[in-house]
PDB file of C-alpha atoms in Angstrom:
ATOM      1  CA  ALA A  21      -3.558  56.773   5.671  1.00 79.00           C
ATOM      2  CA  GLN A  22      -2.036  59.984   4.346  1.00 85.00           C
ATOM      3  CA  SER A  23       0.219  62.632   5.794  1.00 91.00           C
ATOM      4  CA  VAL A  24       2.075  65.688   4.545  1.00 95.00           C
ATOM      5  CA  THR A  25       5.250  67.364   5.742  1.00 96.00           C
ATOM      6  CA  GLN A  26       6.150  70.845   4.599  1.00 97.00           C
ATOM      7  CA  LEU A  27       9.804  71.609   5.205  1.00 94.00           C
ATOM      8  CA  GLY A  28      10.224  75.094   6.565  1.00 91.00           C
ATOM      9  CA  SER A  29       7.418  76.927   8.309  1.00 94.00           C
ATOM     10  CA  HIS A  30       8.788  80.209   6.979  1.00 96.00           C
ATOM     11  CA  VAL A  31      10.568  80.922   3.702  1.00 97.00           C
ATOM     12  CA  SER A  32      11.894  84.321   2.753  1.00 97.00           C
ATOM     13  CA  VAL A  33      13.085  85.265  -0.743  1.00 97.00           C
ATOM     14  CA  SER A  34      13.919  88.456  -2.581  1.00 97.00           C
ATOM     15  CA  GLU A  35      11.638  89.850  -5.239  1.00 97.00           C
ATOM     16  CA  GLY A  36      12.606  88.296  -8.566  1.00 97.00           C
ATOM     17  CA  ALA A  37      14.286  85.276  -6.964  1.00 97.00           C
ATOM     18  CA  LEU A  38      13.277  81.648  -7.296  1.00 97.00           C
ATOM     19  CA  VAL A  39      10.575  80.413  -4.960  1.00 98.00           C
ATOM     20  CA  LEU A  40      10.851  76.814  -3.734  1.00 98.00           C
ATOM     21  CA  LEU A  41       8.417  75.450  -1.168  1.00 98.00           C
ATOM     22  CA  ARG A  42       8.966  71.841  -0.165  1.00 98.00           C
ATOM     23  CA  CYS A  43       6.306  69.205   0.383  1.00 97.00           C
ATOM     24  CA  ASN A  44       6.755  65.516   1.099  1.00 97.00           C
ATOM     25  CA  TYR A  45       3.832  63.175   1.405  1.00 95.00           C
ATOM     26  CA  SER A  46       3.032  59.737   2.681  1.00 92.00           C
ATOM     27  CA  SER A  47       0.158  57.751   1.267  1.00 87.00           C
ATOM     28  CA  SER A  48      -0.832  54.099   1.363  1.00 82.00           C
ATOM     29  CA  VAL A  49      -2.757  54.534  -1.897  1.00 80.00           C
ATOM     30  CA  PRO A  50      -1.994  56.489  -5.091  1.00 81.00           C
ATOM     31  CA  PRO A  51      -2.294  60.104  -4.051  1.00 87.00           C
ATOM     32  CA  TYR A  52      -3.910  63.216  -5.331  1.00 89.00           C
ATOM     33  CA  LEU A  53      -1.808  66.228  -4.363  1.00 92.00           C
ATOM     34  CA  PHE A  54      -2.740  69.876  -4.066  1.00 94.00           C
ATOM     35  CA  TRP A  55      -1.205  73.232  -3.299  1.00 96.00           C
ATOM     36  CA  TYR A  56      -3.435  75.902  -1.813  1.00 96.00           C
ATOM     37  CA  VAL A  57      -2.600  79.535  -1.029  1.00 96.00           C
ATOM     38  CA  GLN A  58      -4.104  81.560   1.792  1.00 95.00           C
ATOM     39  CA  TYR A  59      -3.790  85.338   1.763  1.00 93.00           C
ATOM     40  CA  PRO A  60      -4.231  87.161   5.092  1.00 88.00           C
ATOM     41  CA  ASN A  61      -7.760  86.907   6.474  1.00 83.00           C
ATOM     42  CA  GLN A  62      -8.985  84.999   3.435  1.00 87.00           C
ATOM     43  CA  GLY A  63      -9.959  81.460   2.550  1.00 89.00           C
ATOM     44  CA  LEU A  64      -7.868  78.949   0.659  1.00 93.00           C
ATOM     45  CA  GLN A  65      -7.441  79.192  -3.094  1.00 94.00           C
ATOM     46  CA  LEU A  66      -6.311  76.263  -5.214  1.00 93.00           C
ATOM     47  CA  LEU A  67      -2.987  76.899  -6.947  1.00 96.00           C
ATOM     48  CA  LEU A  68      -2.595  73.567  -8.698  1.00 94.00           C
ATOM     49  CA  LYS A  69      -3.309  69.867  -8.391  1.00 91.00           C
ATOM     50  CA  TYR A  70      -1.814  66.511  -9.383  1.00 91.00           C
ATOM     51  CA  THR A  71      -4.302  63.757 -10.201  1.00 84.00           C
ATOM     52  CA  SER A  72      -2.167  61.136 -11.956  1.00 76.00           C
ATOM     53  CA  ALA A  73      -1.836  62.819 -15.335  1.00 75.00           C
ATOM     54  CA  ALA A  74       1.335  64.791 -16.158  1.00 84.00           C
ATOM     55  CA  THR A  75       3.890  64.805 -13.340  1.00 90.00           C
ATOM     56  CA  LEU A  76       4.770  68.462 -13.973  1.00 94.00           C
ATOM     57  CA  VAL A  77       1.723  70.504 -13.099  1.00 94.00           C
ATOM     58  CA  LYS A  78       1.272  74.152 -13.963  1.00 95.00           C
ATOM     59  CA  GLY A  79      -0.968  76.326 -11.858  1.00 94.00           C
ATOM     60  CA  ILE A  80      -2.115  79.886 -11.514  1.00 94.00           C
ATOM     61  CA  ASN A  81       0.105  82.921 -10.941  1.00 93.00           C
ATOM     62  CA  GLY A  82       3.144  81.272 -12.565  1.00 96.00           C
ATOM     63  CA  PHE A  83       3.486  78.458 -10.025  1.00 97.00           C
ATOM     64  CA  GLU A  84       4.240  74.870 -10.910  1.00 97.00           C
ATOM     65  CA  ALA A  85       4.950  71.655  -9.050  1.00 97.00           C
ATOM     66  CA  GLU A  86       6.488  68.326  -9.952  1.00 95.00           C
ATOM     67  CA  PHE A  87       5.260  64.999  -8.636  1.00 95.00           C
ATOM     68  CA  LYS A  88       8.197  62.686  -7.888  1.00 94.00           C
ATOM     69  CA  LYS A  89       6.998  59.310  -6.736  1.00 92.00           C
ATOM     70  CA  SER A  90      10.495  58.018  -5.964  1.00 93.00           C
ATOM     71  CA  GLU A  91      11.073  60.933  -3.606  1.00 94.00           C
ATOM     72  CA  THR A  92       7.451  61.156  -2.396  1.00 95.00           C
ATOM     73  CA  SER A  93       7.685  64.872  -3.065  1.00 96.00           C
ATOM     74  CA  PHE A  94       5.520  67.565  -4.614  1.00 97.00           C
ATOM     75  CA  HIS A  95       7.584  70.746  -4.337  1.00 98.00           C
ATOM     76  CA  LEU A  96       6.134  74.078  -5.453  1.00 98.00           C
ATOM     77  CA  THR A  97       8.246  76.474  -7.518  1.00 98.00           C
ATOM     78  CA  LYS A  98       8.010  79.830  -9.207  1.00 98.00           C
ATOM     79  CA  PRO A  99      10.908  81.221 -11.262  1.00 97.00           C
ATOM     80  CA  SER A 100      10.565  84.835 -10.166  1.00 97.00           C
ATOM     81  CA  ALA A 101       8.910  85.942  -6.933  1.00 97.00           C
ATOM     82  CA  HIS A 102       6.549  88.886  -6.869  1.00 96.00           C
ATOM     83  CA  MET A 103       5.555  90.919  -3.838  1.00 96.00           C
ATOM     84  CA  SER A 104       1.974  89.731  -4.287  1.00 95.00           C
ATOM     85  CA  ASP A 105       3.095  86.122  -3.689  1.00 97.00           C
ATOM     86  CA  ALA A 106       3.494  86.784   0.027  1.00 96.00           C
ATOM     87  CA  ALA A 107       1.026  84.431   1.701  1.00 97.00           C
ATOM     88  CA  GLU A 108       0.654  81.113   3.515  1.00 96.00           C
ATOM     89  CA  TYR A 109       0.977  78.033   1.316  1.00 97.00           C
ATOM     90  CA  PHE A 110      -0.492  74.638   2.122  1.00 96.00           C
ATOM     91  CA  CYS A 111       0.290  71.301   0.558  1.00 97.00           C
ATOM     92  CA  ALA A 112      -2.452  68.680   0.848  1.00 94.00           C
ATOM     93  CA  VAL A 113      -2.940  65.029  -0.053  1.00 92.00           C
ATOM     94  CA  SER A 114      -5.924  62.791  -0.531  1.00 87.00           C
ATOM     95  CA  GLY A 115      -6.182  59.205  -1.628  1.00 74.00           C
ATOM     96  CA  ARG A 116      -7.830  58.550  -4.967  1.00 66.00           C
ATOM     97  CA  GLY A 117     -11.453  57.835  -4.272  1.00 60.00           C
ATOM     98  CA  ALA A 118     -11.090  59.405  -0.837  1.00 61.00           C
ATOM     99  CA  GLN A 119     -12.433  62.817  -0.167  1.00 70.00           C
ATOM    100  CA  LYS A 120     -10.587  63.784   2.964  1.00 81.00           C
ATOM    101  CA  LEU A 121      -7.850  66.371   2.403  1.00 87.00           C
ATOM    102  CA  VAL A 122      -4.918  66.061   4.780  1.00 91.00           C
ATOM    103  CA  PHE A 123      -2.959  69.289   5.019  1.00 94.00           C
ATOM    104  CA  GLY A 124       0.630  70.060   5.852  1.00 95.00           C
ATOM    105  CA  GLN A 125       1.350  72.619   8.529  1.00 95.00           C
ATOM    106  CA  GLY A 126       1.790  75.426   6.018  1.00 96.00           C
ATOM    107  CA  THR A 127       4.713  77.572   4.879  1.00 97.00           C
ATOM    108  CA  ARG A 128       4.639  81.306   5.202  1.00 97.00           C
ATOM    109  CA  LEU A 129       6.290  82.943   2.203  1.00 97.00           C
ATOM    110  CA  THR A 130       7.758  86.417   2.686  1.00 97.00           C
ATOM    111  CA  ILE A 131       9.031  88.471  -0.248  1.00 97.00           C
ATOM    112  CA  ASN A 132      11.752  91.018   0.388  1.00 95.00           C
ATOM    113  CA  PRO A 133      11.920  94.100  -1.869  1.00 93.00           C
TER     114      PRO A 133
ATOM    115  CA  ASP B  27     -21.513  85.569  -7.316  1.00 63.00           C
ATOM    116  CA  THR B  28     -19.499  84.156  -4.397  1.00 70.00           C
ATOM    117  CA  ALA B  29     -18.933  80.428  -4.857  1.00 91.00           C
ATOM    118  CA  VAL B  30     -18.770  79.359  -1.207  1.00 95.00           C
ATOM    119  CA  SER B  31     -20.023  81.827   1.377  1.00 95.00           C
ATOM    120  CA  GLN B  32     -20.062  81.723   5.168  1.00 96.00           C
ATOM    121  CA  THR B  33     -21.837  83.799   7.762  1.00 96.00           C
ATOM    122  CA  PRO B  34     -20.844  85.345   9.987  1.00 96.00           C
ATOM    123  CA  LYS B  35     -17.267  86.283   9.142  1.00 95.00           C
ATOM    124  CA  TYR B  36     -16.476  87.070  12.778  1.00 96.00           C
ATOM    125  CA  LEU B  37     -18.126  85.628  15.871  1.00 97.00           C
ATOM    126  CA  VAL B  38     -17.229  86.663  19.413  1.00 97.00           C
ATOM    127  CA  THR B  39     -19.061  84.963  22.249  1.00 97.00           C
ATOM    128  CA  GLN B  40     -18.835  83.881  25.859  1.00 97.00           C
ATOM    129  CA  MET B  41     -17.970  80.429  27.141  1.00 97.00           C
ATOM    130  CA  GLY B  42     -20.990  78.214  27.520  1.00 97.00           C
ATOM    131  CA  ASN B  43     -23.019  79.854  24.770  1.00 97.00           C
ATOM    132  CA  ASP B  44     -24.451  78.062  21.735  1.00 97.00           C
ATOM    133  CA  LYS B  45     -23.715  79.433  18.275  1.00 97.00           C
ATOM    134  CA  SER B  46     -24.167  78.526  14.611  1.00 97.00           C
ATOM    135  CA  ILE B  47     -22.158  79.157  11.469  1.00 98.00           C
ATOM    136  CA  LYS B  48     -23.839  78.947   8.102  1.00 97.00           C
ATOM    137  CA  CYS B  49     -22.355  77.882   4.777  1.00 97.00           C
ATOM    138  CA  GLU B  50     -23.803  78.021   1.296  1.00 97.00           C
ATOM    139  CA  GLN B  51     -22.322  77.059  -2.065  1.00 96.00           C
ATOM    140  CA  ASN B  52     -23.696  77.964  -5.493  1.00 96.00           C
ATOM    141  CA  LEU B  53     -21.375  75.697  -7.478  1.00 94.00           C
ATOM    142  CA  GLY B  54     -23.855  72.849  -7.759  1.00 93.00           C
ATOM    143  CA  HIS B  55     -21.504  70.563  -5.827  1.00 92.00           C
ATOM    144  CA  ASP B  56     -22.851  67.562  -3.950  1.00 89.00           C
ATOM    145  CA  THR B  57     -20.230  67.328  -1.204  1.00 90.00           C
ATOM    146  CA  MET B  58     -19.516  69.858   1.547  1.00 93.00           C
ATOM    147  CA  TYR B  59     -17.011  69.999   4.370  1.00 93.00           C
ATOM    148  CA  TRP B  60     -16.102  71.786   7.583  1.00 95.00           C
ATOM    149  CA  TYR B  61     -12.471  72.365   8.487  1.00 95.00           C
ATOM    150  CA  LYS B  62     -10.959  73.911  11.609  1.00 95.00           C
ATOM    151  CA  GLN B  63      -7.809  76.055  11.440  1.00 94.00           C
ATOM    152  CA  ASP B  64      -6.142  76.547  14.794  1.00 93.00           C
ATOM    153  CA  SER B  65      -3.960  79.396  15.984  1.00 91.00           C
ATOM    154  CA  LYS B  66      -0.895  77.767  14.412  1.00 90.00           C
ATOM    155  CA  LYS B  67      -2.658  77.697  11.031  1.00 90.00           C
ATOM    156  CA  PHE B  68      -3.043  73.914  11.109  1.00 92.00           C
ATOM    157  CA  LEU B  69      -6.061  72.787   9.070  1.00 93.00           C
ATOM    158  CA  LYS B  70      -7.998  69.674   9.986  1.00 92.00           C
ATOM    159  CA  ILE B  71     -11.186  68.251   8.569  1.00 92.00           C
ATOM    160  CA  MET B  72     -14.132  67.979  10.932  1.00 93.00           C
ATOM    161  CA  PHE B  73     -17.080  66.772   8.866  1.00 91.00           C
ATOM    162  CA  SER B  74     -18.092  65.946   5.340  1.00 90.00           C
ATOM    163  CA  TYR B  75     -21.547  65.578   3.833  1.00 89.00           C
ATOM    164  CA  ASN B  76     -22.420  64.056   0.481  1.00 86.00           C
ATOM    165  CA  ASN B  77     -25.953  64.694  -0.779  1.00 84.00           C
ATOM    166  CA  LYS B  78     -27.026  65.649   2.753  1.00 82.00           C
ATOM    167  CA  GLU B  79     -25.582  62.447   4.217  1.00 85.00           C
ATOM    168  CA  LEU B  80     -22.797  62.550   6.807  1.00 87.00           C
ATOM    169  CA  ILE B  81     -19.800  60.597   5.525  1.00 84.00           C
ATOM    170  CA  ILE B  82     -16.879  61.917   7.549  1.00 82.00           C
ATOM    171  CA  ASN B  83     -16.879  62.670  11.269  1.00 83.00           C
ATOM    172  CA  GLU B  84     -13.352  63.129  12.523  1.00 84.00           C
ATOM    173  CA  THR B  85     -13.628  62.489  16.260  1.00 78.00           C
ATOM    174  CA  VAL B  86     -15.138  65.884  16.840  1.00 87.00           C
ATOM    175  CA  PRO B  87     -16.792  66.491  20.259  1.00 90.00           C
ATOM    176  CA  ASN B  88     -20.543  65.943  20.385  1.00 91.00           C
ATOM    177  CA  ARG B  89     -20.960  69.620  21.080  1.00 95.00           C
ATOM    178  CA  PHE B  90     -20.409  70.151  17.348  1.00 95.00           C
ATOM    179  CA  SER B  91     -23.382  69.200  15.210  1.00 93.00           C
ATOM    180  CA  PRO B  92     -23.434  69.767  11.461  1.00 93.00           C
ATOM    181  CA  LYS B  93     -26.713  69.999   9.615  1.00 93.00           C
ATOM    182  CA  SER B  94     -27.284  69.877   5.879  1.00 92.00           C
ATOM    183  CA  PRO B  95     -30.824  70.927   4.931  1.00 91.00           C
ATOM    184  CA  ASP B  96     -29.982  70.527   1.244  1.00 91.00           C
ATOM    185  CA  LYS B  97     -26.978  69.958  -1.011  1.00 90.00           C
ATOM    186  CA  ALA B  98     -26.153  73.658  -1.167  1.00 94.00           C
ATOM    187  CA  HIS B  99     -26.043  74.274   2.580  1.00 95.00           C
ATOM    188  CA  LEU B 100     -24.026  72.901   5.464  1.00 95.00           C
ATOM    189  CA  ASN B 101     -24.388  74.598   8.825  1.00 96.00           C
ATOM    190  CA  LEU B 102     -22.347  74.033  11.954  1.00 96.00           C
ATOM    191  CA  HIS B 103     -23.931  74.345  15.376  1.00 96.00           C
ATOM    192  CA  ILE B 104     -21.749  74.414  18.469  1.00 96.00           C
ATOM    193  CA  ASN B 105     -23.140  73.905  21.960  1.00 96.00           C
ATOM    194  CA  SER B 106     -21.556  74.951  25.241  1.00 97.00           C
ATOM    195  CA  LEU B 107     -18.657  76.782  23.647  1.00 97.00           C
ATOM    196  CA  GLU B 108     -15.228  76.365  25.225  1.00 96.00           C
ATOM    197  CA  LEU B 109     -12.081  78.467  25.044  1.00 96.00           C
ATOM    198  CA  GLY B 110     -10.426  75.797  22.904  1.00 94.00           C
ATOM    199  CA  ASP B 111     -13.080  76.196  20.244  1.00 96.00           C
ATOM    200  CA  SER B 112     -11.546  79.535  19.267  1.00 97.00           C
ATOM    201  CA  ALA B 113     -10.318  79.073  15.706  1.00 96.00           C
ATOM    202  CA  VAL B 114     -11.125  79.867  12.101  1.00 96.00           C
ATOM    203  CA  TYR B 115     -13.715  77.529  10.636  1.00 97.00           C
ATOM    204  CA  PHE B 116     -13.738  76.952   6.893  1.00 96.00           C
ATOM    205  CA  CYS B 117     -16.482  75.504   4.795  1.00 96.00           C
ATOM    206  CA  ALA B 118     -15.604  73.841   1.482  1.00 94.00           C
ATOM    207  CA  SER B 119     -17.357  72.032  -1.335  1.00 93.00           C
ATOM    208  CA  SER B 120     -16.445  69.660  -4.140  1.00 90.00           C
ATOM    209  CA  GLN B 121     -18.069  67.547  -6.816  1.00 87.00           C
ATOM    210  CA  VAL B 122     -17.931  63.767  -6.937  1.00 79.00           C
ATOM    211  CA  ILE B 123     -17.163  62.375 -10.372  1.00 77.00           C
ATOM    212  CA  PRO B 124     -17.592  58.729 -11.362  1.00 73.00           C
ATOM    213  CA  GLY B 125     -14.236  57.317 -12.393  1.00 69.00           C
ATOM    214  CA  LEU B 126     -13.167  54.013 -13.886  1.00 66.00           C
ATOM    215  CA  ALA B 127     -11.913  52.762 -10.534  1.00 65.00           C
ATOM    216  CA  GLY B 128     -14.596  54.344  -8.389  1.00 66.00           C
ATOM    217  CA  LEU B 129     -15.640  57.786  -7.274  1.00 66.00           C
ATOM    218  CA  ILE B 130     -13.256  60.691  -7.697  1.00 68.00           C
ATOM    219  CA  TYR B 131     -13.546  63.663  -5.392  1.00 64.00           C
ATOM    220  CA  ASN B 132     -12.536  66.727  -7.308  1.00 72.00           C
ATOM    221  CA  GLU B 133     -10.680  69.679  -5.778  1.00 83.00           C
ATOM    222  CA  GLN B 134     -12.304  71.481  -2.885  1.00 90.00           C
ATOM    223  CA  PHE B 135     -13.374  75.115  -3.030  1.00 92.00           C
ATOM    224  CA  PHE B 136     -13.141  76.981   0.246  1.00 94.00           C
ATOM    225  CA  GLY B 137     -15.205  79.725   1.795  1.00 94.00           C
ATOM    226  CA  PRO B 138     -13.652  82.856   3.350  1.00 93.00           C
ATOM    227  CA  GLY B 139     -13.749  81.448   6.877  1.00 95.00           C
ATOM    228  CA  THR B 140     -15.445  82.359  10.146  1.00 97.00           C
ATOM    229  CA  ARG B 141     -13.196  83.520  12.946  1.00 96.00           C
ATOM    230  CA  LEU B 142     -14.689  82.319  16.226  1.00 97.00           C
ATOM    231  CA  THR B 143     -13.411  83.853  19.444  1.00 97.00           C
ATOM    232  CA  VAL B 144     -14.622  82.415  22.737  1.00 97.00           C
ATOM    233  CA  LEU B 145     -14.042  84.621  25.777  1.00 96.00           C
TER     234      LEU B 145
END
């Protein structure tokens, strides 16, 4: 079974500041991990994914995430926030060979000018 | 050239009615899904079809019946709508890839969602 916990339902940062969105997972099998972004009134867009290759994963829009097995974490970072990054971010996990995505509760990211 | 499309985008209806939501993907994927996003933004899988065969049914009430006429389409029919059915419903698709240790389900591509409001 898999589960995901996103720490902080709402994160607020200033434009140009570091973005850090936290995700911890639980999985009884080696996991695949994903970050999705949802802009208002839109569907989910894949930011990046970890599928057992490099532990540091680079995604779109300058985001990256690091898989840390010892900490069961997959935190999302971006060095410098942009106003257009304001959105809801979802971390998700699936077991390898399993197709069901289990989502965290989401983190709303607000960017202050 | 939308990858995963859903119709309608908005659906407002009365309790007790029956309604359908349609989903189509032009990515050539062989697996499709329905997810429900509640008012607190929590996303949960409802169903998954692989090559028109139901493979995931997550304890969803019988009032919900998915139908996959072909690999590119997965429709969701809901009977006797209830207030609690109000949510955003997302369709998604992915491609299964044979791996060394078994099947690998690649990342899922999501549609824009259908906001269902039951009055």
